[in-house]
């Protein structure tokens, strides 16, 4: 291996991080050394007759053209675009027959470690040669400066430069610095505020999580990626989209929502939609992380047909994608206020990412006309493991990739909530649902028979509460409240009230009275410590003593010192409970 230093010189500057950069920076920091999972990589062929110097010149022009490729991040708030510097290109000389395998290995090697963004350029490069003749150029990009579209832009422009084709002028393309400036402008702030309003409206209605059920024993490899490759999905989704006048993306998102509804027992399913946010022409070819999460939910009505669900999903997804432009710090503050209103924590850990450049497929077979033809089409479907990781931050992400003749649908799962066998069945169930719906109307109450997906089991300790729009493991709540109040004992029970049912916490004795900001303290503990089964109580009853047996009747028989909803300092004194 040899090293070539590539000098560059271009306009620089600094600004705050963009919204997209802030969002991904938080995830990368949480992942730590495992953040290499998010790196982008690829390779391009070097045309015959091109010299090593021509490759160096092409890389230099690319780096000078795109500010993101020469950006450092000295702290959590600042992006610094260098005016000059040196990018390293490693060269590897191999036998001609080994060039492709060596390049593929370098993509994995260079992408297999996390970037140090305060001191490393966010791009890694390698050139594979045979007898000194360039064969393959490998490039790996950090997600902090690139998303999927950025990677496509970089590879496309490298191919042009290596072929000696001049690049189109980019005078109207914004740099990351200009994007940051727009986001701080009045117009940018208005866009962000509209997105946050949509998020908050959804957050007041949706279940706090799709996974409010007992954890499973995780598989030996806890975090897995499963991949289904299916021509049948592509053909069926295309037919349904035409019939119901929506996109194939919406059809597949509707199928994902339907099988999640069947598995989790939730009628309403909420997901983050990963939006590329490149609808503005000025950022269509900007090399930077522009994408972000939009808020989406849909109700899976048992009496509705799948076609109706697909059309509804399409309309709601359009609004969800429009809500993906926001300052993440502003969003977090706003969602926390909604969390406090509801007394819970909204877990935004299920996502859908349609990575295709365009909706649909360009090389599909003729539509099957018989059940046997559909069966033959499904016979080619494969479901395989494509990745294993030590951590996924509790995420479940469905990703749709497009080949010309088949749909490739990935799901990354935490097997504590979706075991590998269940993950496979969810994917197969999506295909089965789409194939059946392409042949006849399928009602949502038929999901079990059509998909083969079995609902998750909950024991009697998990109670449905309309106020939470989900299930609560009541036994989880008592220790949280006791820790927040310093109470010697705590009993938590579901009791009727004018609004239906509420969660009531009985405590005693508490020497210091009601702690200041009790409700906020409990919500903080629900968010930070305990898990998907807990919410804050709706009502607190402070008793003179704890009953010997600790059951509901025993607590209700104790003398009441005061009651509170936990939201104000100084409890309301009284004897009611």
PDB file of N, CA, C and O in Angstrom, residues 142-188:
ATOM      1  N   UNK A 142     -18.815   9.746   5.664  1.00  0.00           N
ATOM      2  CA  UNK A 142     -19.510   9.786   6.953  1.00  0.00           C
ATOM      3  C   UNK A 142     -20.944  10.264   6.763  1.00  0.00           C
ATOM      4  O   UNK A 142     -21.207  11.161   5.957  1.00  0.00           O
ATOM      5  N   UNK A 143     -21.847   9.677   7.527  1.00  0.00           N
ATOM      6  CA  UNK A 143     -23.244  10.103   7.464  1.00  0.00           C
ATOM      7  C   UNK A 143     -23.424  11.531   7.974  1.00  0.00           C
ATOM      8  O   UNK A 143     -24.439  12.174   7.691  1.00  0.00           O
ATOM      9  N   UNK A 144     -22.457  12.048   8.688  1.00  0.00           N
ATOM     10  CA  UNK A 144     -22.573  13.422   9.168  1.00  0.00           C
ATOM     11  C   UNK A 144     -22.514  14.426   8.021  1.00  0.00           C
ATOM     12  O   UNK A 144     -23.012  15.548   8.138  1.00  0.00           O
ATOM     13  N   UNK A 145     -21.928  14.036   6.889  1.00  0.00           N
ATOM     14  CA  UNK A 145     -21.845  14.949   5.746  1.00  0.00           C
ATOM     15  C   UNK A 145     -22.515  14.389   4.497  1.00  0.00           C
ATOM     16  O   UNK A 145     -22.501  15.037   3.446  1.00  0.00           O
ATOM     17  N   UNK A 146     -23.085  13.215   4.588  1.00  0.00           N
ATOM     18  CA  UNK A 146     -23.677  12.610   3.389  1.00  0.00           C
ATOM     19  C   UNK A 146     -24.844  11.721   3.770  1.00  0.00           C
ATOM     20  O   UNK A 146     -24.849  11.095   4.821  1.00  0.00           O
ATOM     21  N   UNK A 147     -25.839  11.691   2.879  1.00  0.00           N
ATOM     22  CA  UNK A 147     -26.932  10.732   2.975  1.00  0.00           C
ATOM     23  C   UNK A 147     -26.938   9.904   1.693  1.00  0.00           C
ATOM     24  O   UNK A 147     -25.992   9.969   0.892  1.00  0.00           O
ATOM     25  N   UNK A 148     -27.981   9.109   1.499  1.00  0.00           N
ATOM     26  CA  UNK A 148     -28.002   8.239   0.341  1.00  0.00           C
ATOM     27  C   UNK A 148     -27.917   8.983  -0.978  1.00  0.00           C
ATOM     28  O   UNK A 148     -27.190   8.573  -1.895  1.00  0.00           O
ATOM     29  N   UNK A 149     -28.647  10.090  -1.088  1.00  0.00           N
ATOM     30  CA  UNK A 149     -28.601  10.865  -2.318  1.00  0.00           C
ATOM     31  C   UNK A 149     -27.226  11.490  -2.522  1.00  0.00           C
ATOM     32  O   UNK A 149     -26.713  11.549  -3.648  1.00  0.00           O
ATOM     33  N   UNK A 150     -26.602  11.953  -1.448  1.00  0.00           N
ATOM     34  CA  UNK A 150     -25.254  12.501  -1.558  1.00  0.00           C
ATOM     35  C   UNK A 150     -24.293  11.463  -2.109  1.00  0.00           C
ATOM     36  O   UNK A 150     -23.437  11.770  -2.958  1.00  0.00           O
ATOM     37  N   UNK A 151     -24.404  10.240  -1.611  1.00  0.00           N
ATOM     38  CA  UNK A 151     -23.515   9.184  -2.086  1.00  0.00           C
ATOM     39  C   UNK A 151     -23.714   8.945  -3.578  1.00  0.00           C
ATOM     40  O   UNK A 151     -22.738   8.776  -4.331  1.00  0.00           O
ATOM     41  N   UNK A 152     -24.965   8.980  -4.029  1.00  0.00           N
ATOM     42  CA  UNK A 152     -25.225   8.809  -5.464  1.00  0.00           C
ATOM     43  C   UNK A 152     -24.627   9.959  -6.269  1.00  0.00           C
ATOM     44  O   UNK A 152     -24.068   9.755  -7.353  1.00  0.00           O
ATOM     45  N   UNK A 153     -24.745  11.184  -5.753  1.00  0.00           N
ATOM     46  CA  UNK A 153     -24.177  12.340  -6.443  1.00  0.00           C
ATOM     47  C   UNK A 153     -22.657  12.191  -6.560  1.00  0.00           C
ATOM     48  O   UNK A 153     -22.068  12.412  -7.630  1.00  0.00           O
ATOM     49  N   UNK A 154     -22.012  11.818  -5.465  1.00  0.00           N
ATOM     50  CA  UNK A 154     -20.555  11.684  -5.454  1.00  0.00           C
ATOM     51  C   UNK A 154     -20.097  10.612  -6.443  1.00  0.00           C
ATOM     52  O   UNK A 154     -19.169  10.833  -7.240  1.00  0.00           O
ATOM     53  N   UNK A 155     -20.729   9.451  -6.422  1.00  0.00           N
ATOM     54  CA  UNK A 155     -20.324   8.376  -7.332  1.00  0.00           C
ATOM     55  C   UNK A 155     -20.576   8.762  -8.783  1.00  0.00           C
ATOM     56  O   UNK A 155     -19.754   8.493  -9.672  1.00  0.00           O
ATOM     57  N   UNK A 156     -21.713   9.430  -9.033  1.00  0.00           N
ATOM     58  CA  UNK A 156     -22.041   9.856 -10.390  1.00  0.00           C
ATOM     59  C   UNK A 156     -21.014  10.862 -10.912  1.00  0.00           C
ATOM     60  O   UNK A 156     -20.525  10.762 -12.056  1.00  0.00           O
ATOM     61  N   UNK A 157     -20.648  11.835 -10.078  1.00  0.00           N
ATOM     62  CA  UNK A 157     -19.703  12.853 -10.520  1.00  0.00           C
ATOM     63  C   UNK A 157     -18.288  12.292 -10.652  1.00  0.00           C
ATOM     64  O   UNK A 157     -17.528  12.708 -11.543  1.00  0.00           O
ATOM     65  N   UNK A 158     -17.932  11.327  -9.810  1.00  0.00           N
ATOM     66  CA  UNK A 158     -16.631  10.684  -9.974  1.00  0.00           C
ATOM     67  C   UNK A 158     -16.551   9.958 -11.315  1.00  0.00           C
ATOM     68  O   UNK A 158     -15.522  10.016 -12.002  1.00  0.00           O
ATOM     69  N   UNK A 159     -17.613   9.284 -11.686  1.00  0.00           N
ATOM     70  CA  UNK A 159     -17.614   8.580 -12.976  1.00  0.00           C
ATOM     71  C   UNK A 159     -17.426   9.575 -14.124  1.00  0.00           C
ATOM     72  O   UNK A 159     -16.680   9.320 -15.071  1.00  0.00           O
ATOM     73  N   UNK A 160     -18.129  10.709 -14.033  1.00  0.00           N
ATOM     74  CA  UNK A 160     -17.982  11.715 -15.086  1.00  0.00           C
ATOM     75  C   UNK A 160     -16.562  12.265 -15.141  1.00  0.00           C
ATOM     76  O   UNK A 160     -15.955  12.377 -16.218  1.00  0.00           O
ATOM     77  N   UNK A 161     -16.009  12.597 -13.979  1.00  0.00           N
ATOM     78  CA  UNK A 161     -14.666  13.167 -13.948  1.00  0.00           C
ATOM     79  C   UNK A 161     -13.633  12.171 -14.452  1.00  0.00           C
ATOM     80  O   UNK A 161     -12.709  12.540 -15.195  1.00  0.00           O
ATOM     81  N   UNK A 162     -13.768  10.920 -14.064  1.00  0.00           N
ATOM     82  CA  UNK A 162     -12.812   9.904 -14.507  1.00  0.00           C
ATOM     83  C   UNK A 162     -12.933   9.647 -16.007  1.00  0.00           C
ATOM     84  O   UNK A 162     -11.962   9.239 -16.655  1.00  0.00           O
ATOM     85  N   UNK A 163     -14.116   9.876 -16.546  1.00  0.00           N
ATOM     86  CA  UNK A 163     -14.322   9.695 -17.979  1.00  0.00           C
ATOM     87  C   UNK A 163     -13.934  10.941 -18.771  1.00  0.00           C
ATOM     88  O   UNK A 163     -14.024  10.951 -20.007  1.00  0.00           O
ATOM     89  N   UNK A 164     -13.514  11.983 -18.065  1.00  0.00           N
ATOM     90  CA  UNK A 164     -13.140  13.212 -18.741  1.00  0.00           C
ATOM     91  C   UNK A 164     -14.309  14.068 -19.160  1.00  0.00           C
ATOM     92  O   UNK A 164     -14.158  14.963 -20.002  1.00  0.00           O
ATOM     93  N   UNK A 165     -15.489  13.838 -18.576  1.00  0.00           N
ATOM     94  CA  UNK A 165     -16.687  14.607 -18.914  1.00  0.00           C
ATOM     95  C   UNK A 165     -16.803  15.796 -17.955  1.00  0.00           C
ATOM     96  O   UNK A 165     -16.859  15.604 -16.734  1.00  0.00           O
ATOM     97  N   UNK A 166     -16.855  17.015 -18.438  1.00  0.00           N
ATOM     98  CA  UNK A 166     -16.968  18.182 -17.552  1.00  0.00           C
ATOM     99  C   UNK A 166     -18.269  18.133 -16.747  1.00  0.00           C
ATOM    100  O   UNK A 166     -19.324  17.726 -17.255  1.00  0.00           O
ATOM    101  N   UNK A 167     -18.187  18.547 -15.491  1.00  0.00           N
ATOM    102  CA  UNK A 167     -19.378  18.602 -14.649  1.00  0.00           C
ATOM    103  C   UNK A 167     -20.170  19.869 -14.934  1.00  0.00           C
ATOM    104  O   UNK A 167     -19.604  20.908 -15.271  1.00  0.00           O
ATOM    105  N   UNK A 168     -21.483  19.760 -14.781  1.00  0.00           N
ATOM    106  CA  UNK A 168     -22.337  20.931 -14.968  1.00  0.00           C
ATOM    107  C   UNK A 168     -22.030  21.961 -13.884  1.00  0.00           C
ATOM    108  O   UNK A 168     -21.663  21.606 -12.759  1.00  0.00           O
ATOM    109  N   UNK A 169     -22.178  23.233 -14.176  1.00  0.00           N
ATOM    110  CA  UNK A 169     -21.957  24.265 -13.153  1.00  0.00           C
ATOM    111  C   UNK A 169     -22.868  24.036 -11.947  1.00  0.00           C
ATOM    112  O   UNK A 169     -24.001  23.560 -12.083  1.00  0.00           O
ATOM    113  N   UNK A 170     -22.355  24.367 -10.762  1.00  0.00           N
ATOM    114  CA  UNK A 170     -23.140  24.167  -9.537  1.00  0.00           C
ATOM    115  C   UNK A 170     -23.377  25.488  -8.816  1.00  0.00           C
ATOM    116  O   UNK A 170     -23.509  25.524  -7.592  1.00  0.00           O
ATOM    117  N   UNK A 171     -23.455  26.579  -9.578  1.00  0.00           N
ATOM    118  CA  UNK A 171     -23.606  27.904  -8.971  1.00  0.00           C
ATOM    119  C   UNK A 171     -24.883  28.041  -8.150  1.00  0.00           C
ATOM    120  O   UNK A 171     -24.934  28.808  -7.186  1.00  0.00           O
ATOM    121  N   UNK A 172     -25.939  27.317  -8.537  1.00  0.00           N
ATOM    122  CA  UNK A 172     -27.218  27.452  -7.832  1.00  0.00           C
ATOM    123  C   UNK A 172     -27.392  26.416  -6.725  1.00  0.00           C
ATOM    124  O   UNK A 172     -28.411  26.420  -6.024  1.00  0.00           O
ATOM    125  N   UNK A 173     -26.409  25.512  -6.584  1.00  0.00           N
ATOM    126  CA  UNK A 173     -26.478  24.500  -5.525  1.00  0.00           C
ATOM    127  C   UNK A 173     -25.957  25.088  -4.221  1.00  0.00           C
ATOM    128  O   UNK A 173     -24.854  25.644  -4.173  1.00  0.00           O
ATOM    129  N   UNK A 174     -26.747  24.962  -3.156  1.00  0.00           N
ATOM    130  CA  UNK A 174     -26.330  25.481  -1.857  1.00  0.00           C
ATOM    131  C   UNK A 174     -25.268  24.579  -1.244  1.00  0.00           C
ATOM    132  O   UNK A 174     -25.345  23.352  -1.329  1.00  0.00           O
ATOM    133  N   UNK A 175     -24.315  25.192  -0.587  1.00  0.00           N
ATOM    134  CA  UNK A 175     -23.375  24.447   0.253  1.00  0.00           C
ATOM    135  C   UNK A 175     -24.033  24.209   1.607  1.00  0.00           C
ATOM    136  O   UNK A 175     -25.049  24.848   1.939  1.00  0.00           O
ATOM    137  N   UNK A 176     -23.471  23.307   2.436  1.00  0.00           N
ATOM    138  CA  UNK A 176     -24.009  23.150   3.792  1.00  0.00           C
ATOM    139  C   UNK A 176     -24.031  24.452   4.574  1.00  0.00           C
ATOM    140  O   UNK A 176     -24.941  24.662   5.397  1.00  0.00           O
ATOM    141  N   UNK A 177     -23.072  25.329   4.338  1.00  0.00           N
ATOM    142  CA  UNK A 177     -23.064  26.622   5.035  1.00  0.00           C
ATOM    143  C   UNK A 177     -24.275  27.452   4.635  1.00  0.00           C
ATOM    144  O   UNK A 177     -24.893  28.134   5.474  1.00  0.00           O
ATOM    145  N   UNK A 178     -24.627  27.418   3.366  1.00  0.00           N
ATOM    146  CA  UNK A 178     -25.786  28.179   2.892  1.00  0.00           C
ATOM    147  C   UNK A 178     -27.086  27.560   3.390  1.00  0.00           C
ATOM    148  O   UNK A 178     -28.061  28.280   3.676  1.00  0.00           O
ATOM    149  N   UNK A 179     -27.113  26.232   3.494  1.00  0.00           N
ATOM    150  CA  UNK A 179     -28.296  25.586   4.058  1.00  0.00           C
ATOM    151  C   UNK A 179     -28.493  26.029   5.501  1.00  0.00           C
ATOM    152  O   UNK A 179     -29.613  26.346   5.934  1.00  0.00           O
ATOM    153  N   UNK A 180     -27.404  26.060   6.263  1.00  0.00           N
ATOM    154  CA  UNK A 180     -27.498  26.508   7.653  1.00  0.00           C
ATOM    155  C   UNK A 180     -28.005  27.944   7.730  1.00  0.00           C
ATOM    156  O   UNK A 180     -28.820  28.282   8.603  1.00  0.00           O
ATOM    157  N   UNK A 181     -27.533  28.782   6.826  1.00  0.00           N
ATOM    158  CA  UNK A 181     -27.992  30.172   6.824  1.00  0.00           C
ATOM    159  C   UNK A 181     -29.482  30.261   6.527  1.00  0.00           C
ATOM    160  O   UNK A 181     -30.209  31.060   7.143  1.00  0.00           O
ATOM    161  N   UNK A 182     -29.955  29.459   5.564  1.00  0.00           N
ATOM    162  CA  UNK A 182     -31.387  29.471   5.254  1.00  0.00           C
ATOM    163  C   UNK A 182     -32.210  29.025   6.457  1.00  0.00           C
ATOM    164  O   UNK A 182     -33.261  29.617   6.755  1.00  0.00           O
ATOM    165  N   UNK A 183     -31.741  28.008   7.144  1.00  0.00           N
ATOM    166  CA  UNK A 183     -32.509  27.493   8.284  1.00  0.00           C
ATOM    167  C   UNK A 183     -32.627  28.526   9.402  1.00  0.00           C
ATOM    168  O   UNK A 183     -33.604  28.508  10.162  1.00  0.00           O
ATOM    169  N   UNK A 184     -31.648  29.428   9.499  1.00  0.00           N
ATOM    170  CA  UNK A 184     -31.711  30.463  10.523  1.00  0.00           C
ATOM    171  C   UNK A 184     -32.514  31.686  10.080  1.00  0.00           C
ATOM    172  O   UNK A 184     -32.794  32.566  10.887  1.00  0.00           O
ATOM    173  N   UNK A 185     -32.899  31.718   8.795  1.00  0.00           N
ATOM    174  CA  UNK A 185     -33.654  32.856   8.274  1.00  0.00           C
ATOM    175  C   UNK A 185     -35.119  32.770   8.697  1.00  0.00           C
ATOM    176  O   UNK A 185     -35.588  31.740   9.203  1.00  0.00           O
ATOM    177  N   UNK A 186     -35.870  33.837   8.455  1.00  0.00           N
ATOM    178  CA  UNK A 186     -37.297  33.851   8.802  1.00  0.00           C
ATOM    179  C   UNK A 186     -38.057  32.764   8.045  1.00  0.00           C
ATOM    180  O   UNK A 186     -38.919  32.086   8.615  1.00  0.00           O
ATOM    181  N   UNK A 187     -37.726  32.573   6.756  1.00  0.00           N
ATOM    182  CA  UNK A 187     -38.415  31.548   5.967  1.00  0.00           C
ATOM    183  C   UNK A 187     -38.097  30.152   6.490  1.00  0.00           C
ATOM    184  O   UNK A 187     -38.985  29.303   6.606  1.00  0.00           O
ATOM    185  N   UNK A 188     -36.837  29.930   6.828  1.00  0.00           N
ATOM    186  CA  UNK A 188     -36.459  28.631   7.360  1.00  0.00           C
ATOM    187  C   UNK A 188     -37.110  28.358   8.700  1.00  0.00           C
ATOM    188  O   UNK A 188     -37.569  27.232   8.970  1.00  0.00           O
TER     189      UNK A 188
END
